[in-house]
Coordinates of N, CA and C and ligand atoms in Angstrom, one line a residue:
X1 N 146.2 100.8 110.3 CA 145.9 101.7 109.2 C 144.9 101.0 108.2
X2 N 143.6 101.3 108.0 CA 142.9 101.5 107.4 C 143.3 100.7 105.5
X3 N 143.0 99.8 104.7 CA 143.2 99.2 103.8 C 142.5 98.8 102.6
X4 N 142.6 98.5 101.6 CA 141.4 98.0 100.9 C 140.9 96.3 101.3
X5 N 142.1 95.9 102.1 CA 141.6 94.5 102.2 C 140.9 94.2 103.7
X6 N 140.6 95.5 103.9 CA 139.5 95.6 105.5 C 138.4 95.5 104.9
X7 N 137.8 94.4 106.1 CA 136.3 94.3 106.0 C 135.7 95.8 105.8
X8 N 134.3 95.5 105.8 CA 133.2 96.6 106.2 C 132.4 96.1 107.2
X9 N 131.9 97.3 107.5 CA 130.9 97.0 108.6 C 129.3 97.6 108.0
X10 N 128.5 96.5 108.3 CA 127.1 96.3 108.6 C 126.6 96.4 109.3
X11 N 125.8 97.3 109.4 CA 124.6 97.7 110.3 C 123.1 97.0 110.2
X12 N 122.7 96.7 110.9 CA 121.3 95.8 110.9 C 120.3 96.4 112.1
X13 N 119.3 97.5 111.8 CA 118.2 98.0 112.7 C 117.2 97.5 112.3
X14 N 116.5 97.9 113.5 CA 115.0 97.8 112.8 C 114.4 97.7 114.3
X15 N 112.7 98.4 113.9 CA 112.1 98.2 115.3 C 112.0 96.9 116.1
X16 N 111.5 96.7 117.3 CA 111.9 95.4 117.9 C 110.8 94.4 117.5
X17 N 111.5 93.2 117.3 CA 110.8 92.5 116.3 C 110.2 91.8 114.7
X18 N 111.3 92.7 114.3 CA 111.3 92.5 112.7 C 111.9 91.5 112.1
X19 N 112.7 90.8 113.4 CA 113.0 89.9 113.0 C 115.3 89.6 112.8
X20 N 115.6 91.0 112.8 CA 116.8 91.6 112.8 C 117.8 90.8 113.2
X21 N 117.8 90.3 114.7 CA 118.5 88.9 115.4 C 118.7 87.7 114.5
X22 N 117.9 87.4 114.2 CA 117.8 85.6 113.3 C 118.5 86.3 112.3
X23 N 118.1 87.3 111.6 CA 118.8 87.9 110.2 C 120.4 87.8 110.3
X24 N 120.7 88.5 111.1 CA 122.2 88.9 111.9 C 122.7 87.4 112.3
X25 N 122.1 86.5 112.6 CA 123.1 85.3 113.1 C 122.9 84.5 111.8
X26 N 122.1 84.7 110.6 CA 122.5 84.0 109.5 C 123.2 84.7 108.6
X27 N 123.4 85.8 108.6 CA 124.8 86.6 108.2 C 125.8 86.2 108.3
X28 N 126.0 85.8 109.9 CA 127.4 85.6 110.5 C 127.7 84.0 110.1
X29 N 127.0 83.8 109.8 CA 127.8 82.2 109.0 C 128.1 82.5 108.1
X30 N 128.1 83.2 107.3 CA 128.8 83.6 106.2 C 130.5 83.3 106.3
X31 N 131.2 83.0 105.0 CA 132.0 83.2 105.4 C 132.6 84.5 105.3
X32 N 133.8 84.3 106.3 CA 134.7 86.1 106.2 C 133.7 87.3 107.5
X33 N 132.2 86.9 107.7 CA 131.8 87.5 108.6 C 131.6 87.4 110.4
X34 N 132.0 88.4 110.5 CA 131.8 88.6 112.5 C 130.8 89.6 113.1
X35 N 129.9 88.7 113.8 CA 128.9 89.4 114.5 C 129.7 90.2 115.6
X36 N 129.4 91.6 115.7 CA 129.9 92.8 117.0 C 128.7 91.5 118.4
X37 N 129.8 91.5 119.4 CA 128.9 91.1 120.7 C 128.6 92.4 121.4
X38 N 127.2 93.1 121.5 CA 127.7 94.0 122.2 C 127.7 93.6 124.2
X39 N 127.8 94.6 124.9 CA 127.6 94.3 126.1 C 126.2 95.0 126.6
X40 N 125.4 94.9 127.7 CA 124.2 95.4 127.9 C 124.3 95.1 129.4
X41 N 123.1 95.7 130.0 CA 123.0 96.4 131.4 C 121.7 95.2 131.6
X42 N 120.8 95.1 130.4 CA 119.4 93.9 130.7 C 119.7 92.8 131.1
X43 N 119.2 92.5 131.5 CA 119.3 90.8 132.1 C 119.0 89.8 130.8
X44 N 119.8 88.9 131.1 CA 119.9 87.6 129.9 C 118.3 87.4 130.0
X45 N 117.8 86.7 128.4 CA 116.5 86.2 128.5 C 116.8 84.6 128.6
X46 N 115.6 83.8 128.7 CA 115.8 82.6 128.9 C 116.3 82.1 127.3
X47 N 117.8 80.8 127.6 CA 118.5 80.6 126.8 C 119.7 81.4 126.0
X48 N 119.8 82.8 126.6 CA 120.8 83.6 126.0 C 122.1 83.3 126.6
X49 N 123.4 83.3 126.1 CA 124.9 82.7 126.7 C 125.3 84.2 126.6
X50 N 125.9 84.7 128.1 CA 126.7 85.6 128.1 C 128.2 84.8 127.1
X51 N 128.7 86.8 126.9 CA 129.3 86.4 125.6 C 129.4 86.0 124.4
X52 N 128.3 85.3 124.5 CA 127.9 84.7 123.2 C 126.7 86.0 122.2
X53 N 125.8 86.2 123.1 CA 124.6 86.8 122.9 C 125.2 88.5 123.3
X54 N 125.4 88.5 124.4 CA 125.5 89.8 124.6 C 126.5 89.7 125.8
X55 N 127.6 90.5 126.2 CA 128.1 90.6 127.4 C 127.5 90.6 128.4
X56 N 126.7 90.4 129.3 CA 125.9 90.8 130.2 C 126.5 91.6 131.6
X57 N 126.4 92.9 131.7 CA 127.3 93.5 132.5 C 126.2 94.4 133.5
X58 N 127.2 94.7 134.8 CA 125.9 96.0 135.8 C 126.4 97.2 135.1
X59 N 125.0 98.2 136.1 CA 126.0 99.2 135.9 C 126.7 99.7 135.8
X60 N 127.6 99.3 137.1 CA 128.6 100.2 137.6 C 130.0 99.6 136.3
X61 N 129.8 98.6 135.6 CA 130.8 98.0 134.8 C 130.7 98.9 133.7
X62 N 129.2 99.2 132.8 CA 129.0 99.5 132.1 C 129.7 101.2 132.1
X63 N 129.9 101.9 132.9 CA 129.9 103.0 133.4 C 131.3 103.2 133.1
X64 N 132.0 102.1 133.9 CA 133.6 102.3 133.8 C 133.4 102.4 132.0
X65 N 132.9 101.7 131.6 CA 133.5 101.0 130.1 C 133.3 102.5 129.4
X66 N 132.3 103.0 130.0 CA 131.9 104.6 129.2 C 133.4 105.5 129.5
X67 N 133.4 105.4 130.7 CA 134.6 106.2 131.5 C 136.0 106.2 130.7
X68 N 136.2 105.1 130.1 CA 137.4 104.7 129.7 C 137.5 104.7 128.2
X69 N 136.7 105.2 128.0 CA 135.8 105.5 126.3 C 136.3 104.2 125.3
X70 N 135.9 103.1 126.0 CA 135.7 101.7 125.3 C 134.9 101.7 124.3
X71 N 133.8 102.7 124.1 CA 132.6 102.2 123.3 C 132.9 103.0 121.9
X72 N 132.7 102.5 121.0 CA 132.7 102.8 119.6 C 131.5 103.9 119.5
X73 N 130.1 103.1 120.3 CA 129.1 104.0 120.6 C 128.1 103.3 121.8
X74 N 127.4 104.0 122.4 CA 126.5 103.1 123.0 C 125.2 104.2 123.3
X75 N 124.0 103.3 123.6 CA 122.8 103.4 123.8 C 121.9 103.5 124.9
X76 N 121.1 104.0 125.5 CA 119.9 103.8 126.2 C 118.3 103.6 125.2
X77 N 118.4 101.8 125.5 CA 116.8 101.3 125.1 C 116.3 100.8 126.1
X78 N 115.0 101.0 125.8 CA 114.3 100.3 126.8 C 114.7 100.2 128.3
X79 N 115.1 101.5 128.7 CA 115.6 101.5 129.8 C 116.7 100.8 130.3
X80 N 117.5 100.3 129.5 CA 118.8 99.6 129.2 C 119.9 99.9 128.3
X81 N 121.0 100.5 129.0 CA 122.4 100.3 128.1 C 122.5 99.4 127.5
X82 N 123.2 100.0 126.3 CA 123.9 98.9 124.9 C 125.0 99.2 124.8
X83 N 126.0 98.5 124.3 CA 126.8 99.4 123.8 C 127.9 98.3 122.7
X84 N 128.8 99.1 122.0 CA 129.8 98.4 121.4 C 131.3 98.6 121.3
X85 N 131.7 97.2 122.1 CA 133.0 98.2 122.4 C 134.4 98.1 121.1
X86 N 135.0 99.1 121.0 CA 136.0 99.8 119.9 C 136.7 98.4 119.1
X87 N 137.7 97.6 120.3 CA 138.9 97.3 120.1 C 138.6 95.9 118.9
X88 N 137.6 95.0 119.4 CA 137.2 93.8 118.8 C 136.8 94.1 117.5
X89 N 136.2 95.3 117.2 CA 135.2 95.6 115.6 C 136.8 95.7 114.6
X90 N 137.5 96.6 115.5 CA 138.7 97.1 114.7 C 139.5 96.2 114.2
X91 N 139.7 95.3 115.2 CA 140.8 94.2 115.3 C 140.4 93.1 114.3
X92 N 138.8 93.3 113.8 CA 138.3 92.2 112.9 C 137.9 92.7 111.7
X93 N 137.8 94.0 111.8 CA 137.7 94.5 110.5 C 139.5 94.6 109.5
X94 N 140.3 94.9 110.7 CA 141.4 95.3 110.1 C 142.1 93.6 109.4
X95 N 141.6 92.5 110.0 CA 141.8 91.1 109.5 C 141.2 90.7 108.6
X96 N 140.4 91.9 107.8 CA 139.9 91.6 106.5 C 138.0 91.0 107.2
X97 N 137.9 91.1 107.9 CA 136.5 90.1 108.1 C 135.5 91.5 108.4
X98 N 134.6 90.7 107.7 CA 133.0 91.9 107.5 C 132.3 92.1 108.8
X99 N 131.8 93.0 109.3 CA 131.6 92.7 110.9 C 130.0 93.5 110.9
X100 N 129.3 92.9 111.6 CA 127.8 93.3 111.5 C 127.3 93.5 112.5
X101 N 126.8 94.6 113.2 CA 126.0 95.1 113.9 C 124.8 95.1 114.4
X102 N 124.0 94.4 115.3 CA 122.8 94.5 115.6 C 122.6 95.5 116.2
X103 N 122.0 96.4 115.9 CA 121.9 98.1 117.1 C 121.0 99.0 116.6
X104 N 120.6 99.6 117.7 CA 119.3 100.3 117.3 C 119.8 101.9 116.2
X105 N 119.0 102.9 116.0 CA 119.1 104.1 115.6 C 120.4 104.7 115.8
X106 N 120.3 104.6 117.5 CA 120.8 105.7 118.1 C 122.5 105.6 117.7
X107 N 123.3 103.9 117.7 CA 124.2 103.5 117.2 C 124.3 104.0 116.2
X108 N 123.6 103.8 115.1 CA 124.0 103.7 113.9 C 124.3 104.7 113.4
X109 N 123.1 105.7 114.1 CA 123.8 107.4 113.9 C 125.3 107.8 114.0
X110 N 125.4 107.3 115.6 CA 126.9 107.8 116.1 C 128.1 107.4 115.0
X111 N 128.1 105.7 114.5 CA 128.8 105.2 113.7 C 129.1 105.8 112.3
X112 N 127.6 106.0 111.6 CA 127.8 106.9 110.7 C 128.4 108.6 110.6
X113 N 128.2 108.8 111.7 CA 128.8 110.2 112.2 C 130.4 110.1 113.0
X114 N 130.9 108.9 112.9 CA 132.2 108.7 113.4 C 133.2 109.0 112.1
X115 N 132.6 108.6 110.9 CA 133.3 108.4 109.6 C 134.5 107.1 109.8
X116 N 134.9 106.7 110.4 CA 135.6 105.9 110.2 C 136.3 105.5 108.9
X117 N 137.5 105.0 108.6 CA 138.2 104.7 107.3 C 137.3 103.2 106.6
X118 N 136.8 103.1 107.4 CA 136.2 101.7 106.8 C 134.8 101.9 106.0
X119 N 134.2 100.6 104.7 CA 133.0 101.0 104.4 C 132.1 100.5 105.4
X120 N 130.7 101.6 105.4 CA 129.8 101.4 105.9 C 128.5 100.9 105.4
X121 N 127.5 100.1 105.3 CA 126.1 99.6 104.6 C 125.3 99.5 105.8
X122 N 124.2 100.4 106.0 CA 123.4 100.3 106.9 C 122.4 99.9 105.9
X123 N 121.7 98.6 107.3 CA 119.9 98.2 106.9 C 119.3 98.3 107.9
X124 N 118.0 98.8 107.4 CA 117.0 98.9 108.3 C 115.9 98.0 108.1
X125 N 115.3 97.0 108.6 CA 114.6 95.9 108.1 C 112.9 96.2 109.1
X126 N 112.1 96.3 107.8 CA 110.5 96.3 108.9 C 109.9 95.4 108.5
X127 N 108.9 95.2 109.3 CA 108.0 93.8 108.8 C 107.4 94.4 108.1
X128 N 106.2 93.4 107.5 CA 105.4 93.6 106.2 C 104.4 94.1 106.7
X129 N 103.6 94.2 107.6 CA 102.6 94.4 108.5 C 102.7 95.0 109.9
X130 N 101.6 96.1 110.3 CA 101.9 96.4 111.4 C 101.0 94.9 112.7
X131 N 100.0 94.4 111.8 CA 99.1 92.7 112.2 C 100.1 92.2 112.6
X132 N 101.0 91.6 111.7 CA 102.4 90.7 112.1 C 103.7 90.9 112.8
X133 N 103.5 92.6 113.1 CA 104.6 93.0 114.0 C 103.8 92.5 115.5
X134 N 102.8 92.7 115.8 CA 101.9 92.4 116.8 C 102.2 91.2 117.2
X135 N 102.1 90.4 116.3 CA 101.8 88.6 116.2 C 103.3 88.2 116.9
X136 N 104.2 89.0 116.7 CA 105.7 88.6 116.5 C 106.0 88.8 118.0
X137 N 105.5 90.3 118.2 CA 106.0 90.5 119.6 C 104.9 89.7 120.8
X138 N 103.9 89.5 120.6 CA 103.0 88.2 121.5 C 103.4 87.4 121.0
X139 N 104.5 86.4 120.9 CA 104.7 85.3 120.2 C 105.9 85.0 121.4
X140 N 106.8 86.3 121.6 CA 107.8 86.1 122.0 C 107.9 85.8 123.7
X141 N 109.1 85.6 124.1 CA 109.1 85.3 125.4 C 108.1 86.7 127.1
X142 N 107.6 88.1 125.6 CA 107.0 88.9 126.6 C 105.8 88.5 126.8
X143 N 105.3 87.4 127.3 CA 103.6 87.9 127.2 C 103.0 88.5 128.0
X144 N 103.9 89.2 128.6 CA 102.9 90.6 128.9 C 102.4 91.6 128.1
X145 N 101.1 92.2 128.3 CA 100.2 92.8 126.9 C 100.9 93.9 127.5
X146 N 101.1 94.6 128.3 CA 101.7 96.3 128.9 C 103.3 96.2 127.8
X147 N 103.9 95.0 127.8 CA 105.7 95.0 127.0 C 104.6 95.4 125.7
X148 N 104.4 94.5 125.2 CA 103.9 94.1 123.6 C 103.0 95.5 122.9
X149 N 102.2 96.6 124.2 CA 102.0 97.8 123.7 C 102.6 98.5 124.0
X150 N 103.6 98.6 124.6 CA 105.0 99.9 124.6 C 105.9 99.6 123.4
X151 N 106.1 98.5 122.8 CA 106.8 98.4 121.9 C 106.4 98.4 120.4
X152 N 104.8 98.7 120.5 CA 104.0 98.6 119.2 C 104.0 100.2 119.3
X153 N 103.9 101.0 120.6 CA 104.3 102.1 120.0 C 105.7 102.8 120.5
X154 N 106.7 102.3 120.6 CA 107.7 102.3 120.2 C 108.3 102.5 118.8
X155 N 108.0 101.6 117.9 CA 107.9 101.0 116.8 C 107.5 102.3 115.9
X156 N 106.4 102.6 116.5 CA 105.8 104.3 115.7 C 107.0 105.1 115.6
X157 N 107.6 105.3 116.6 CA 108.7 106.6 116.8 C 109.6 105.9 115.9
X158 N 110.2 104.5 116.4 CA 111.4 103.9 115.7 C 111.7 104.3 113.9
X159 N 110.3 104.0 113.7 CA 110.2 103.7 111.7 C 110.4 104.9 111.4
X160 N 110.5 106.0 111.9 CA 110.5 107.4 111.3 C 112.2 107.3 110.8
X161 N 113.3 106.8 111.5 CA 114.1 106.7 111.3 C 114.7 106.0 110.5
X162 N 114.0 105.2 109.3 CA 114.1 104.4 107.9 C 115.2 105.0 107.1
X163 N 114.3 106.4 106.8 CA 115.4 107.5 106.3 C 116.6 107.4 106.1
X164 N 116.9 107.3 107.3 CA 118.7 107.4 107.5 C 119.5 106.6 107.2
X165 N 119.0 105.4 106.5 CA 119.7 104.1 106.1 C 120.4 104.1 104.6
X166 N 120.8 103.0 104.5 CA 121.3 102.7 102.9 C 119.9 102.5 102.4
X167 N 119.6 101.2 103.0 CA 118.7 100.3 102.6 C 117.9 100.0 103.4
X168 N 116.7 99.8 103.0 CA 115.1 99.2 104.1 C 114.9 97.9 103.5
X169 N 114.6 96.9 104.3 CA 114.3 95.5 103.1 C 113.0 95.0 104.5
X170 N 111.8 94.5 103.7 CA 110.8 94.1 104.3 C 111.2 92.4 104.5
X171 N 110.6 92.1 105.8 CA 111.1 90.7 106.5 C 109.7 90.1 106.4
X172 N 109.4 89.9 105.1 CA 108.1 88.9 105.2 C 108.2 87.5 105.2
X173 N 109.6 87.2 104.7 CA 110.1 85.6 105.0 C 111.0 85.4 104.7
X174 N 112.1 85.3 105.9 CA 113.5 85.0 106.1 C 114.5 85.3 105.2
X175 N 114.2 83.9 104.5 CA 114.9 83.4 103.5 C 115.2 84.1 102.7
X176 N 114.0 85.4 101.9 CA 113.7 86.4 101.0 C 114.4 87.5 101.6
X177 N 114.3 87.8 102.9 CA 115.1 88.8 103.5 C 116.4 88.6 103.8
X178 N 117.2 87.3 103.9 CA 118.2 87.1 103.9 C 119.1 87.3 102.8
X179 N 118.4 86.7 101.7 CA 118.8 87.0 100.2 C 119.2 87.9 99.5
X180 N 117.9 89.2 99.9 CA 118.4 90.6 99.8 C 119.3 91.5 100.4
X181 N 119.6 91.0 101.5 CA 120.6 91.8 102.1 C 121.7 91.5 101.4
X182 N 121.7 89.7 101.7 CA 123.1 89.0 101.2 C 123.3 90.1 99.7
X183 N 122.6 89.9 98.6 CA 122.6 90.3 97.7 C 123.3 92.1 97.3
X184 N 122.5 92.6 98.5 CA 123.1 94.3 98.0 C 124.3 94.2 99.1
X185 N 124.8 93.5 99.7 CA 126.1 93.7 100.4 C 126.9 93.0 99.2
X186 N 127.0 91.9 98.6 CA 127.4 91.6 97.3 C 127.7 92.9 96.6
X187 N 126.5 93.1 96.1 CA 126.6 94.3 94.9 C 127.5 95.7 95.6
X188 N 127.2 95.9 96.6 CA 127.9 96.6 97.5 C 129.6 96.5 97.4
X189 N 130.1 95.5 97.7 CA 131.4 95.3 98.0 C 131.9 95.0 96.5
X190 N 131.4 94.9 96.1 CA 131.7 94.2 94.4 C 131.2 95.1 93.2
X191 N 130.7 96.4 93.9 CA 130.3 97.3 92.7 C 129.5 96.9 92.1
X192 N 128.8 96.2 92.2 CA 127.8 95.6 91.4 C 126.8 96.2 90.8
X193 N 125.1 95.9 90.6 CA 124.2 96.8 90.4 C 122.8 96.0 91.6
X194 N 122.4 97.3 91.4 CA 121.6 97.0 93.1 C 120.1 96.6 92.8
X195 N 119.6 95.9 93.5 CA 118.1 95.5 93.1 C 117.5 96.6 94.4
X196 N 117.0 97.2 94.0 CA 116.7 98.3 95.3 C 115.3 99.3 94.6
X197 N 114.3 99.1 94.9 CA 112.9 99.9 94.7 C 112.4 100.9 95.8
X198 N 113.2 102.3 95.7 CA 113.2 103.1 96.8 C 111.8 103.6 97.1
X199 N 111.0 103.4 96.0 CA 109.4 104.1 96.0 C 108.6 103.2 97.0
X200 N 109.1 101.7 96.3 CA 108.2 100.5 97.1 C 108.3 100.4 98.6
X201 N 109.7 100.8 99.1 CA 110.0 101.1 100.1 C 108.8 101.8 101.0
X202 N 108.7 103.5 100.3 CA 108.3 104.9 100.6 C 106.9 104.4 101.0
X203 N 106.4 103.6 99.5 CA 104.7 103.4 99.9 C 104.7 102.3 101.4
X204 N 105.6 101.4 101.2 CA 105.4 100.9 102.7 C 105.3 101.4 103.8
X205 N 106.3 101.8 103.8 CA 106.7 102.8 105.2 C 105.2 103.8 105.6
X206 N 104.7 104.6 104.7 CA 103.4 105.2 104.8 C 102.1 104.1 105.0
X207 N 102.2 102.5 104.6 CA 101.1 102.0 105.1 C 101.3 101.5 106.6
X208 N 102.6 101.8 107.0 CA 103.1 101.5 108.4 C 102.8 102.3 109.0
X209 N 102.7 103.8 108.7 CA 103.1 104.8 109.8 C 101.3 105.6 109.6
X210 N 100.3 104.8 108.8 CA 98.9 105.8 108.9 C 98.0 104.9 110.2
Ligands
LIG1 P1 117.2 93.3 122.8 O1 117.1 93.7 124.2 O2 115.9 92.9 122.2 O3 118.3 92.2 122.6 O4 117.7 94.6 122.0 C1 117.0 95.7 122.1 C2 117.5 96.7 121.1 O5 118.8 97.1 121.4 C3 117.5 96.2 119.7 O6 117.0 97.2 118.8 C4 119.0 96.0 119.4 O7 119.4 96.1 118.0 C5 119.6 97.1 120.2 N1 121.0 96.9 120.6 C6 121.6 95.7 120.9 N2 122.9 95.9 121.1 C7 123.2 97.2 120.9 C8 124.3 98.0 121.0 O8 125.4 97.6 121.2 N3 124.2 99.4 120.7 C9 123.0 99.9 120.4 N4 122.9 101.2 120.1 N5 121.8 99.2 120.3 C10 121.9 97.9 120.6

């Protein structure tokens, strides 16, 4: 049963590349917080620990897990299942610990539309530039130019979905984007008062999306 001394859960989106991952595993040092592992259908990238990173599962596993309605919610990206399954989020939220979500839209929707007894704070995090989203995704382990322009316009469709958030926070350098999250989950859980410029937001989003 549902408590005041239950965590909340965090949501962390954003198009691919903004940097969302690194954000999310310095969250989770925090104390009192737990990163959701989800499980996925993609193949590990070089250096990722099943388990650790992501369950790494086939299909046909993935399918039962649907079957058996394991998932809290789950996704089709990039041609790949996501998903997150129920029992772990519950079991750590109900232990009092904050539990944070890496997951695209389509999650966050379902979550938000689950209601659940627990609080919810979605972020949506975009870069500062659409130059440096570029830079970010050639940078990374795709250097194929065909990945790097499906996901630049990917990114087009993804940002329309800002909207739907608590909060948008621009990732122009870590540290600054870590701070503000940390900050409005503070003010958040603690009533606080929020540093939040929903215009500055608005005008960005519009120099992203012309
Ligand atoms: P990647 O393959 O780069 O690790 O993740 C691709 C996208 O899938 C990212 O936007 C990530 O947030 C999202 N994602 C990862 N796990 C989940 C999940 O469990 N559910 C949903 N809906 N999206 C996820």
């Amino acid at each position: 049963m549902p408590s005041e001394k239950d965590g909340v859960m965090i949501i962390l989106s954003s198009p691919s590349g903004a940097g969302k991952t690194t954000l999310a595993k310095l969250l989770s040092k925090k104390k009192n917080f737990a990163i959701s592992i989800s499980h996925t259908t993609r193949n590990p990238r070089q250096g990722e620990v099943h388990k650790k990173d992501y369950f790494f599962v086939n299909d046909a596993e993935f399918k039962r897990l649907i079957k058996n309605e394991e998932f809290l919610e789950y996704a089709k990206v990039f041609n790949n299942y996501y998903g997150t399954t129920r029992t772990p989020v519950i079991d750590n939220l109900n232990k009092g610990k904050n539990v944070l979500f890496d997951i695209d839209w389509q999650g966050a929707d379902q979550i938000k539309n689950k209601k659940l007894d627990y609080k919810l704070i979605t972020f949506y995090i975009l870069p500062p530039s659409k130059d440096v989203l570029f830079q970010r995704l050639s940078n990374r382990d795709m250097k194929d130019k065909l990945i790097v322009d499906e996901r630049m316009k990917q990114f087009e469709r993804d940002v329309l979905h800002w909207i739907n958030y608590d909060y948008v926070v621009i990732n122009d350098q870590i540290e600054r984007c870590f701070n503000k999250i940390d900050n409005l989950i503070d003010a958040e859980i603690n009533n606080g008062s929020k540093d939040y410029d929903l215009n500055f937001i608005r005008e960005h989003v519009e120099k992203l999306t012309i």
